[in-house]
Each structure stands twice: as C-alpha cells, then as structure tokens.
Amino acid sequence: MNISFEGKVVVVTGAAHGFGRTIAQGFASRGARVHACDVNMAGLEETVKLCGEKTTAHVLDVGNRTDVQALVPTFGEVDILVNNAGGVRGQVGRPIEEISESDWQTIFDVNLSGAFFMAQAVAPAMKNRKAGRIINISSGAGLGISLTGIQAYASAKAGQIGLTRQLAHELGPWGITVNNVAPGFVRSNPTTERQWDAMGEEGQARLLQNIALKRLGLPEDIAAMVMFFASDYAGWISGQVISVDGGK
Ligand SMILES: NC(=O)c1ccc[n+]([C@@H]2O[C@H](COP(=O)([O-])OP(=O)(O)OC[C@H]3O[C@@H](n4cnc5c(N)ncnc54)[C@H](O)[C@@H]3O)[C@@H](O)[C@H]2O)c1
C-alpha cells in the first residue's frame, strides 16, 4: 500500500520515544509536517533528528488543558492527531489498598484526559474544514485486563476506547474519523523491558505461545495501523478498535 501524507499536518503525542517516535518517523518519511509533542525534550530532539526538517519538537504535558489549548492552535490546521502519549507512569501492579489518589489520577491524566484535551484542541479547525483523523492508542488492557495488575491503566484505556466511540459519532457529521489502536505487549521502553525480564524464561515462552503469530510486536507494527487509519484507504471507518497484537 503506497500511502502519502504529503501536505498533511500531523500531531503525534508521546513522540520522544517508543511507538510515538516510530509513528512520527512513519508520517515524516511519507511527506507530512509533524508536530512531535512530549514532556521529554531530549527524546524529542532525537526524534526530530530521525524525522528530518519538517518535524518540530514541542514540550507539552497533554494532561494540562491550559498548555494544550495554548500550544495546539499554533500548529495551524491539523489534519491528523495521534494520541499516543500514555503508559503506566513508572508504576507496578499493587493491591487496591495501596493505590494513592495521585497514583490513580496521574495515569488518567495522560492516558484519558490528555486524549480528550488534544481532541478538543484540534476539533474546531477539523470541523471548519469538514475533514480530520483522530487516532487514539489504547492497549489490550483497555479491552481486557492489565496483565501487570494496574487498575488505573486498564480503566483509563477502557475509558479512552469509550471516548473513541463517542467522538466518532459526535464528529462524524463533519467527516472526521476517530479510531483506536490497541497494541499487545511490545518491548518498547524501560517499563516493558522490566516486565519482560520479570516474566522469566517460562513466562516469556508462555506469552509467545499465546500469540497466534508466535512473535512479539515491533513499534513499526503499531505505526503501520495508525497510518492506515490516517490514510485515504480508511475513509469510511470510524469508532473502531483494532487489536495489533499478533492475534490472540
Ligand atoms: N509498549 C507496550 O507494550 C504497549 C502496549 C499497549 C499499549 N501501549 C501504549 O502505547 C503508547 C506508547 O507506548 P510506548 O511503549 O511507546 O511507551 P514509551 O514510554 O516509550 O513512550 C511514551 C511517551 O509518552 C510520553 N509521555 C508520558 N506522559 C506524557 C504527558 N503527560 N504528556 C506528553 N507526553 C507524555 C513519555 O515521555 C514517552 O516519550 C502508550 O499510550 C502506551 O500505554 C504500549
């Protein structure tokens, strides 16, 4: 499939690392002007080096609505928004009694509120032009359970899937599609490396055995689905969640 994003303006959140960096590279290499947003400036600089001169870095905490509202309109008319920023914020699974309010809230801020605030910021211009693509990155945890037992992560990702469906219906009359990619386990960051090590050889073998394609995914597998949803090939697809997990 030969997809071009020449002339398109794309915003990718969580672009300093992992999936977000690979997604930004995917759009940039197909001609898009990419606005790479993250809280990690050093990582963003590396992303920009890999993407090239049409990519710009912006330090942004997507959970801060004031900052989102101040920055995003400076991008001009955004064609494609990828809400990828997220994760477990360094947390591990613990019993419910041990979870503080801020442990709970911080995961919601980035995985759910951030996606909402970013969509809110791009929607007015997309509605004016009667076109736009919003792609949210959830997780298998949002469709089932968090394998590491993080309550807020499973809940926030499930909420983000609900937000995807709701916005698909609200924004559909303006030709805007809203879809969701639910990745399976990918060794893409220090947290997933720790999780992989903690499984031990037996756990790793079991995880692979339960994947139809018998291999772990790569950030490129996730980016490919994001680009499909953003492309002209997906013009009549909205409100959908696609698991990109090698088959379960
Ligand atoms: N790796 C996996 O196995 C896996 C599986 C399912 C879903 N996911 C989801 O995919 C997305 C990307 O995961 P990844 O593995 O590439 O993680 P990653 O940790 O490599 O990248 C996440 C990026 O988000 C940024 N970020 C965190 N909080 C932010 C905030 N408030 N504002 C802006 N940026 C912020 C981080 O700095 C980081 O660069 C996340 O939403 C994650 O929940 C990952």
Tab-separated table of C-alpha atoms and ligand atoms in Angstrom:
chain	number	residue	atom	x	y	z
A	1	MET	CA	0.000	0.000	0.000
A	2	ASN	CA	1.532	3.267	-1.112
A	3	ILE	CA	0.391	5.922	1.368
A	4	SER	CA	1.463	9.551	1.078
A	5	PHE	CA	0.904	12.238	3.693
A	6	GLU	CA	2.427	14.989	1.554
A	7	GLY	CA	0.980	18.362	2.602
A	8	LYS	CA	-0.650	16.971	5.753
A	9	VAL	CA	-0.129	18.397	9.229
A	10	VAL	CA	0.183	15.648	11.830
A	11	VAL	CA	0.397	15.886	15.613
A	12	VAL	CA	1.868	12.939	17.488
A	13	THR	CA	1.895	12.934	21.297
A	14	GLY	CA	4.394	10.909	23.300
A	15	ALA	CA	6.738	11.284	20.318
A	16	ALA	CA	10.008	11.335	22.267
A	17	HIS	CA	10.260	7.568	22.495
A	18	GLY	CA	8.842	4.180	21.596
A	19	PHE	CA	5.744	3.959	19.413
A	20	GLY	CA	5.359	7.734	19.198
A	21	ARG	CA	8.815	8.187	17.720
A	22	THR	CA	8.228	5.421	15.156
A	23	ILE	CA	4.795	6.846	14.288
A	24	ALA	CA	6.339	10.310	13.800
A	25	GLN	CA	9.026	8.780	11.557
A	26	GLY	CA	6.372	6.941	9.546
A	27	PHE	CA	4.436	10.136	8.809
A	28	ALA	CA	7.566	12.233	8.217
A	29	SER	CA	9.022	9.733	5.750
A	30	ARG	CA	5.730	9.924	3.799
A	31	GLY	CA	5.877	13.692	3.423
A	32	ALA	CA	3.932	15.032	6.437
A	33	ARG	CA	4.777	18.062	8.543
A	34	VAL	CA	4.915	16.517	12.011
A	35	HIS	CA	4.465	18.259	15.355
A	36	ALA	CA	6.099	15.945	17.876
A	37	CYS	CA	4.849	16.579	21.431
A	38	ASP	CA	6.159	15.111	24.667
A	39	VAL	CA	7.347	16.016	28.157
A	40	ASN	CA	10.849	14.721	27.320
A	41	MET	CA	12.797	17.337	25.335
A	42	ALA	CA	15.980	15.265	24.945
A	43	GLY	CA	13.989	12.424	23.422
A	44	LEU	CA	12.118	14.835	21.159
A	45	GLU	CA	15.405	16.204	19.813
A	46	GLU	CA	16.434	12.677	18.859
A	47	THR	CA	13.048	12.131	17.170
A	48	VAL	CA	13.457	15.323	15.143
A	49	LYS	CA	16.939	14.198	14.033
A	50	LEU	CA	15.475	10.924	12.798
A	51	CYS	CA	12.429	12.537	11.134
A	52	GLY	CA	14.054	15.466	9.356
A	53	GLU	CA	13.477	19.165	8.974
A	54	LYS	CA	9.699	19.103	8.515
A	55	THR	CA	9.297	17.801	12.092
A	56	THR	CA	9.217	20.165	15.066
A	57	ALA	CA	9.508	19.351	18.753
A	58	HIS	CA	7.197	20.764	21.403
A	59	VAL	CA	7.409	20.189	25.128
A	60	LEU	CA	3.826	19.535	26.172
A	61	ASP	CA	2.141	17.762	29.055
A	62	VAL	CA	-1.039	16.548	27.362
A	63	GLY	CA	-2.749	16.290	30.754
A	64	ASN	CA	-2.516	20.058	31.192
A	65	ARG	CA	-5.507	21.515	29.369
A	66	THR	CA	-4.281	25.118	29.603
A	67	ASP	CA	-0.967	24.217	27.939
A	68	VAL	CA	-2.716	22.121	25.285
A	69	GLN	CA	-5.098	24.986	24.449
A	70	ALA	CA	-2.195	27.443	24.246
A	71	LEU	CA	0.031	25.316	22.006
A	72	VAL	CA	-2.114	23.323	19.600
A	73	PRO	CA	-3.754	26.289	17.784
A	74	THR	CA	-0.234	27.498	16.856
A	75	PHE	CA	0.097	24.390	14.630
A	76	GLY	CA	-2.499	25.782	12.208
A	77	GLU	CA	-4.992	23.359	10.752
A	78	VAL	CA	-4.218	19.849	11.925
A	79	ASP	CA	-5.174	17.029	9.542
A	80	ILE	CA	-4.253	14.077	11.761
A	81	LEU	CA	-3.952	13.748	15.539
A	82	VAL	CA	-2.348	10.684	17.103
A	83	ASN	CA	-2.978	10.433	20.850
A	84	ASN	CA	-0.146	8.090	21.743
A	85	ALA	CA	1.181	9.627	25.000
A	86	GLY	CA	0.465	7.243	27.823
A	87	GLY	CA	1.751	4.349	29.825
A	88	VAL	CA	1.848	3.398	33.473
A	89	ARG	CA	3.992	6.346	34.649
A	90	GLY	CA	6.569	4.016	36.210
A	91	GLN	CA	4.019	2.189	38.349
A	92	VAL	CA	3.803	-1.535	39.032
A	93	GLY	CA	0.788	-3.625	39.989
A	94	ARG	CA	-0.105	-3.287	43.690
A	95	PRO	CA	-3.126	-4.204	45.832
A	96	ILE	CA	-6.023	-1.741	45.666
A	97	GLU	CA	-5.443	-0.608	49.276
A	98	GLU	CA	-2.014	0.746	48.373
A	99	ILE	CA	-3.022	2.986	45.476
A	100	SER	CA	-2.939	6.700	46.325
A	101	GLU	CA	-5.196	9.277	44.718
A	102	SER	CA	-2.247	10.692	42.769
A	103	ASP	CA	-1.168	7.190	41.568
A	104	TRP	CA	-4.674	6.771	40.163
A	105	GLN	CA	-5.023	10.291	38.788
A	106	THR	CA	-1.648	10.552	37.058
A	107	ILE	CA	-2.407	7.557	34.826
A	108	PHE	CA	-5.815	9.010	33.927
A	109	ASP	CA	-4.286	12.433	33.193
A	110	VAL	CA	-2.036	11.178	30.429
A	111	ASN	CA	-3.965	8.207	29.007
A	112	LEU	CA	-7.515	9.584	29.046
A	113	SER	CA	-7.725	13.305	29.846
A	114	GLY	CA	-4.761	14.001	27.552
A	115	ALA	CA	-6.503	12.341	24.603
A	116	PHE	CA	-9.673	14.339	25.342
A	117	PHE	CA	-7.869	17.692	25.692
A	118	MET	CA	-5.914	17.140	22.460
A	119	ALA	CA	-9.068	16.171	20.545
A	120	GLN	CA	-10.810	19.261	21.963
A	121	ALA	CA	-7.970	21.442	20.713
A	122	VAL	CA	-7.937	20.133	17.106
A	123	ALA	CA	-11.686	19.606	16.625
A	124	PRO	CA	-12.757	23.205	15.822
A	125	ALA	CA	-10.403	23.531	12.808
A	126	MET	CA	-11.201	19.999	11.630
A	127	LYS	CA	-14.925	20.824	11.784
A	128	ASN	CA	-14.370	24.018	9.774
A	129	ARG	CA	-12.642	22.045	7.027
A	130	LYS	CA	-15.023	19.099	7.285
A	131	ALA	CA	-12.122	16.641	7.449
A	132	GLY	CA	-9.797	15.127	10.009
A	133	ARG	CA	-8.424	11.966	11.526
A	134	ILE	CA	-8.002	11.218	15.221
A	135	ILE	CA	-6.268	8.004	16.220
A	136	ASN	CA	-6.011	7.012	19.874
A	137	ILE	CA	-3.582	4.408	21.186
A	138	SER	CA	-5.165	2.289	23.888
A	139	SER	CA	-3.975	-1.182	24.923
A	140	GLY	CA	-5.088	-4.771	25.218
A	141	ALA	CA	-5.521	-3.738	28.879
A	142	GLY	CA	-8.398	-1.482	27.835
A	143	LEU	CA	-10.217	-4.373	26.169
A	144	GLY	CA	-9.419	-6.951	28.816
A	145	ILE	CA	-7.239	-6.572	31.901
A	146	SER	CA	-3.814	-5.136	32.696
A	147	LEU	CA	-1.509	-8.169	32.794
A	148	THR	CA	0.588	-6.336	35.394
A	149	GLY	CA	-2.468	-5.562	37.524
A	150	ILE	CA	-2.513	-1.767	37.235
A	151	GLN	CA	-6.138	-0.802	37.904
A	152	ALA	CA	-5.903	2.805	36.667
A	153	TYR	CA	-4.230	1.758	33.404
A	154	ALA	CA	-6.928	-0.778	32.488
A	155	SER	CA	-9.612	1.745	33.468
A	156	ALA	CA	-8.120	4.741	31.658
A	157	LYS	CA	-7.531	2.754	28.458
A	158	ALA	CA	-11.078	1.350	28.574
A	159	GLY	CA	-12.283	4.925	29.041
A	160	GLN	CA	-10.219	6.061	26.069
A	161	ILE	CA	-11.883	3.383	23.924
A	162	GLY	CA	-15.284	4.733	25.051
A	163	LEU	CA	-14.126	8.243	24.173
A	164	THR	CA	-13.136	6.995	20.707
A	165	ARG	CA	-16.623	5.657	20.001
A	166	GLN	CA	-18.344	8.730	21.407
A	167	LEU	CA	-16.216	11.203	19.442
A	168	ALA	CA	-16.623	9.140	16.260
A	169	HIS	CA	-20.365	9.793	16.485
A	170	GLU	CA	-20.066	13.414	17.573
A	171	LEU	CA	-17.528	14.382	14.887
A	172	GLY	CA	-18.644	12.065	12.077
A	173	PRO	CA	-21.069	14.623	10.583
A	174	TRP	CA	-18.022	16.796	9.796
A	175	GLY	CA	-16.172	13.999	8.009
A	176	ILE	CA	-13.822	13.405	10.942
A	177	THR	CA	-12.961	9.789	11.755
A	178	VAL	CA	-11.928	8.683	15.245
A	179	ASN	CA	-10.355	5.258	15.676
A	180	ASN	CA	-8.301	3.328	18.178
A	181	VAL	CA	-5.304	1.001	18.029
A	182	ALA	CA	-4.988	-1.470	20.920
A	183	PRO	CA	-1.411	-2.790	20.954
A	184	GLY	CA	-0.345	-6.025	22.559
A	185	PHE	CA	2.876	-6.284	24.564
A	186	VAL	CA	5.850	-4.704	22.772
A	187	ARG	CA	9.336	-4.302	24.276
A	188	SER	CA	9.494	-0.583	23.580
A	189	ASN	CA	10.548	1.140	26.787
A	190	PRO	CA	12.287	0.553	30.151
A	191	THR	CA	8.991	-0.451	31.804
A	192	THR	CA	8.242	-3.151	29.232
A	193	GLU	CA	11.876	-4.342	29.435
A	194	ARG	CA	11.435	-4.762	33.205
A	195	GLN	CA	8.118	-6.553	32.661
A	196	TRP	CA	9.744	-8.874	30.102
A	197	ASP	CA	12.644	-9.692	32.478
A	198	ALA	CA	10.226	-10.265	35.359
A	199	MET	CA	8.372	-12.925	33.310
A	200	GLY	CA	11.423	-15.181	33.315
A	201	GLU	CA	12.096	-17.706	30.549
A	202	GLU	CA	8.922	-19.682	31.210
A	203	GLY	CA	6.678	-16.625	31.277
A	204	GLN	CA	8.248	-15.294	28.097
A	205	ALA	CA	7.703	-18.606	26.330
A	206	ARG	CA	4.085	-18.672	27.539
A	207	LEU	CA	3.464	-15.150	26.291
A	208	LEU	CA	4.833	-16.045	22.843
A	209	GLN	CA	2.878	-19.294	22.785
A	210	ASN	CA	-0.368	-17.352	23.318
A	211	ILE	CA	0.308	-15.099	20.311
A	212	ALA	CA	-1.036	-16.551	17.047
A	213	LEU	CA	1.951	-15.302	15.054
A	214	LYS	CA	4.459	-16.525	17.712
A	215	ARG	CA	6.477	-13.330	17.813
A	216	LEU	CA	6.460	-10.107	19.789
A	217	GLY	CA	5.363	-6.974	18.006
A	218	LEU	CA	7.527	-4.042	16.993
A	219	PRO	CA	6.774	-0.309	17.136
A	220	GLU	CA	6.594	-0.483	13.308
A	221	ASP	CA	3.612	-2.880	13.587
A	222	ILE	CA	1.730	-0.272	15.634
A	223	ALA	CA	2.745	2.628	13.371
A	224	ALA	CA	1.503	0.739	10.293
A	225	MET	CA	-2.033	0.502	11.698
A	226	VAL	CA	-2.003	4.153	12.757
A	227	MET	CA	-1.019	5.192	9.234
A	228	PHE	CA	-3.738	3.022	7.728
A	229	PHE	CA	-6.384	4.716	9.902
A	230	ALA	CA	-4.928	8.105	8.894
A	231	SER	CA	-4.909	7.263	5.181
A	232	ASP	CA	-7.488	7.681	2.430
A	233	TYR	CA	-7.965	3.887	2.496
A	234	ALA	CA	-9.755	4.239	5.860
A	235	GLY	CA	-12.200	6.974	4.847
A	236	TRP	CA	-15.334	5.020	5.830
A	237	ILE	CA	-14.004	3.512	9.067
A	238	SER	CA	-14.774	5.230	12.353
A	239	GLY	CA	-15.314	4.368	16.004
A	240	GLN	CA	-13.299	1.159	15.622
A	241	VAL	CA	-10.750	-0.514	17.874
A	242	ILE	CA	-8.193	-2.741	16.170
A	243	SER	CA	-6.009	-5.019	18.258
A	244	VAL	CA	-2.477	-5.067	16.895
A	245	ASP	CA	-1.174	-7.930	18.993
A	246	GLY	CA	-0.141	-10.758	16.695
A	247	GLY	CA	-3.507	-12.475	17.197
A	248	LYS	CA	-4.986	-13.670	20.469
B	1	LIG	N1	4.735	-0.974	24.799
B	1	LIG	C1	3.667	-1.710	25.000
B	1	LIG	O1	3.746	-2.908	25.241
B	1	LIG	C2	2.307	-1.078	24.931
B	1	LIG	C3	1.209	-1.942	24.881
B	1	LIG	C4	-0.073	-1.399	24.817
B	1	LIG	C5	-0.238	-0.030	24.774
B	1	LIG	N2	0.850	0.792	24.824
B	1	LIG	C6	0.580	2.244	24.770
B	1	LIG	O2	1.266	2.783	23.664
B	1	LIG	C7	1.630	4.138	23.935
B	1	LIG	C8	3.109	4.308	23.712
B	1	LIG	O3	3.804	3.353	24.496
B	1	LIG	P1	5.369	3.127	24.396
B	1	LIG	O4	5.598	1.707	24.741
B	1	LIG	O5	5.888	3.685	23.143
B	1	LIG	O6	5.826	3.996	25.659
B	1	LIG	P2	7.076	4.971	25.867
B	1	LIG	O7	7.206	5.103	27.354
B	1	LIG	O8	8.243	4.537	25.079
B	1	LIG	O9	6.524	6.331	25.260
B	1	LIG	C9	5.525	7.075	25.864
B	1	LIG	C10	5.885	8.532	25.678
B	1	LIG	O10	4.841	9.329	26.255
B	1	LIG	C11	5.454	10.416	26.898
B	1	LIG	N3	4.575	10.995	27.908
B	1	LIG	C12	4.283	10.488	29.133
B	1	LIG	N4	3.467	11.316	29.789
B	1	LIG	C13	3.226	12.368	28.952
B	1	LIG	C14	2.451	13.548	29.063
B	1	LIG	N5	1.750	13.818	30.184
B	1	LIG	N6	2.420	14.410	28.022
B	1	LIG	C15	3.121	14.148	26.897
B	1	LIG	N7	3.881	13.046	26.739
B	1	LIG	C16	3.932	12.173	27.761
B	1	LIG	C17	6.723	9.845	27.502
B	1	LIG	O11	7.677	10.858	27.822
B	1	LIG	C18	7.191	8.918	26.393
B	1	LIG	O12	8.066	9.575	25.490
B	1	LIG	C19	1.167	4.413	25.356
B	1	LIG	O13	-0.086	5.051	25.325
B	1	LIG	C20	1.052	3.034	25.963
B	1	LIG	O14	0.133	2.998	27.022
B	1	LIG	C21	2.111	0.300	24.889
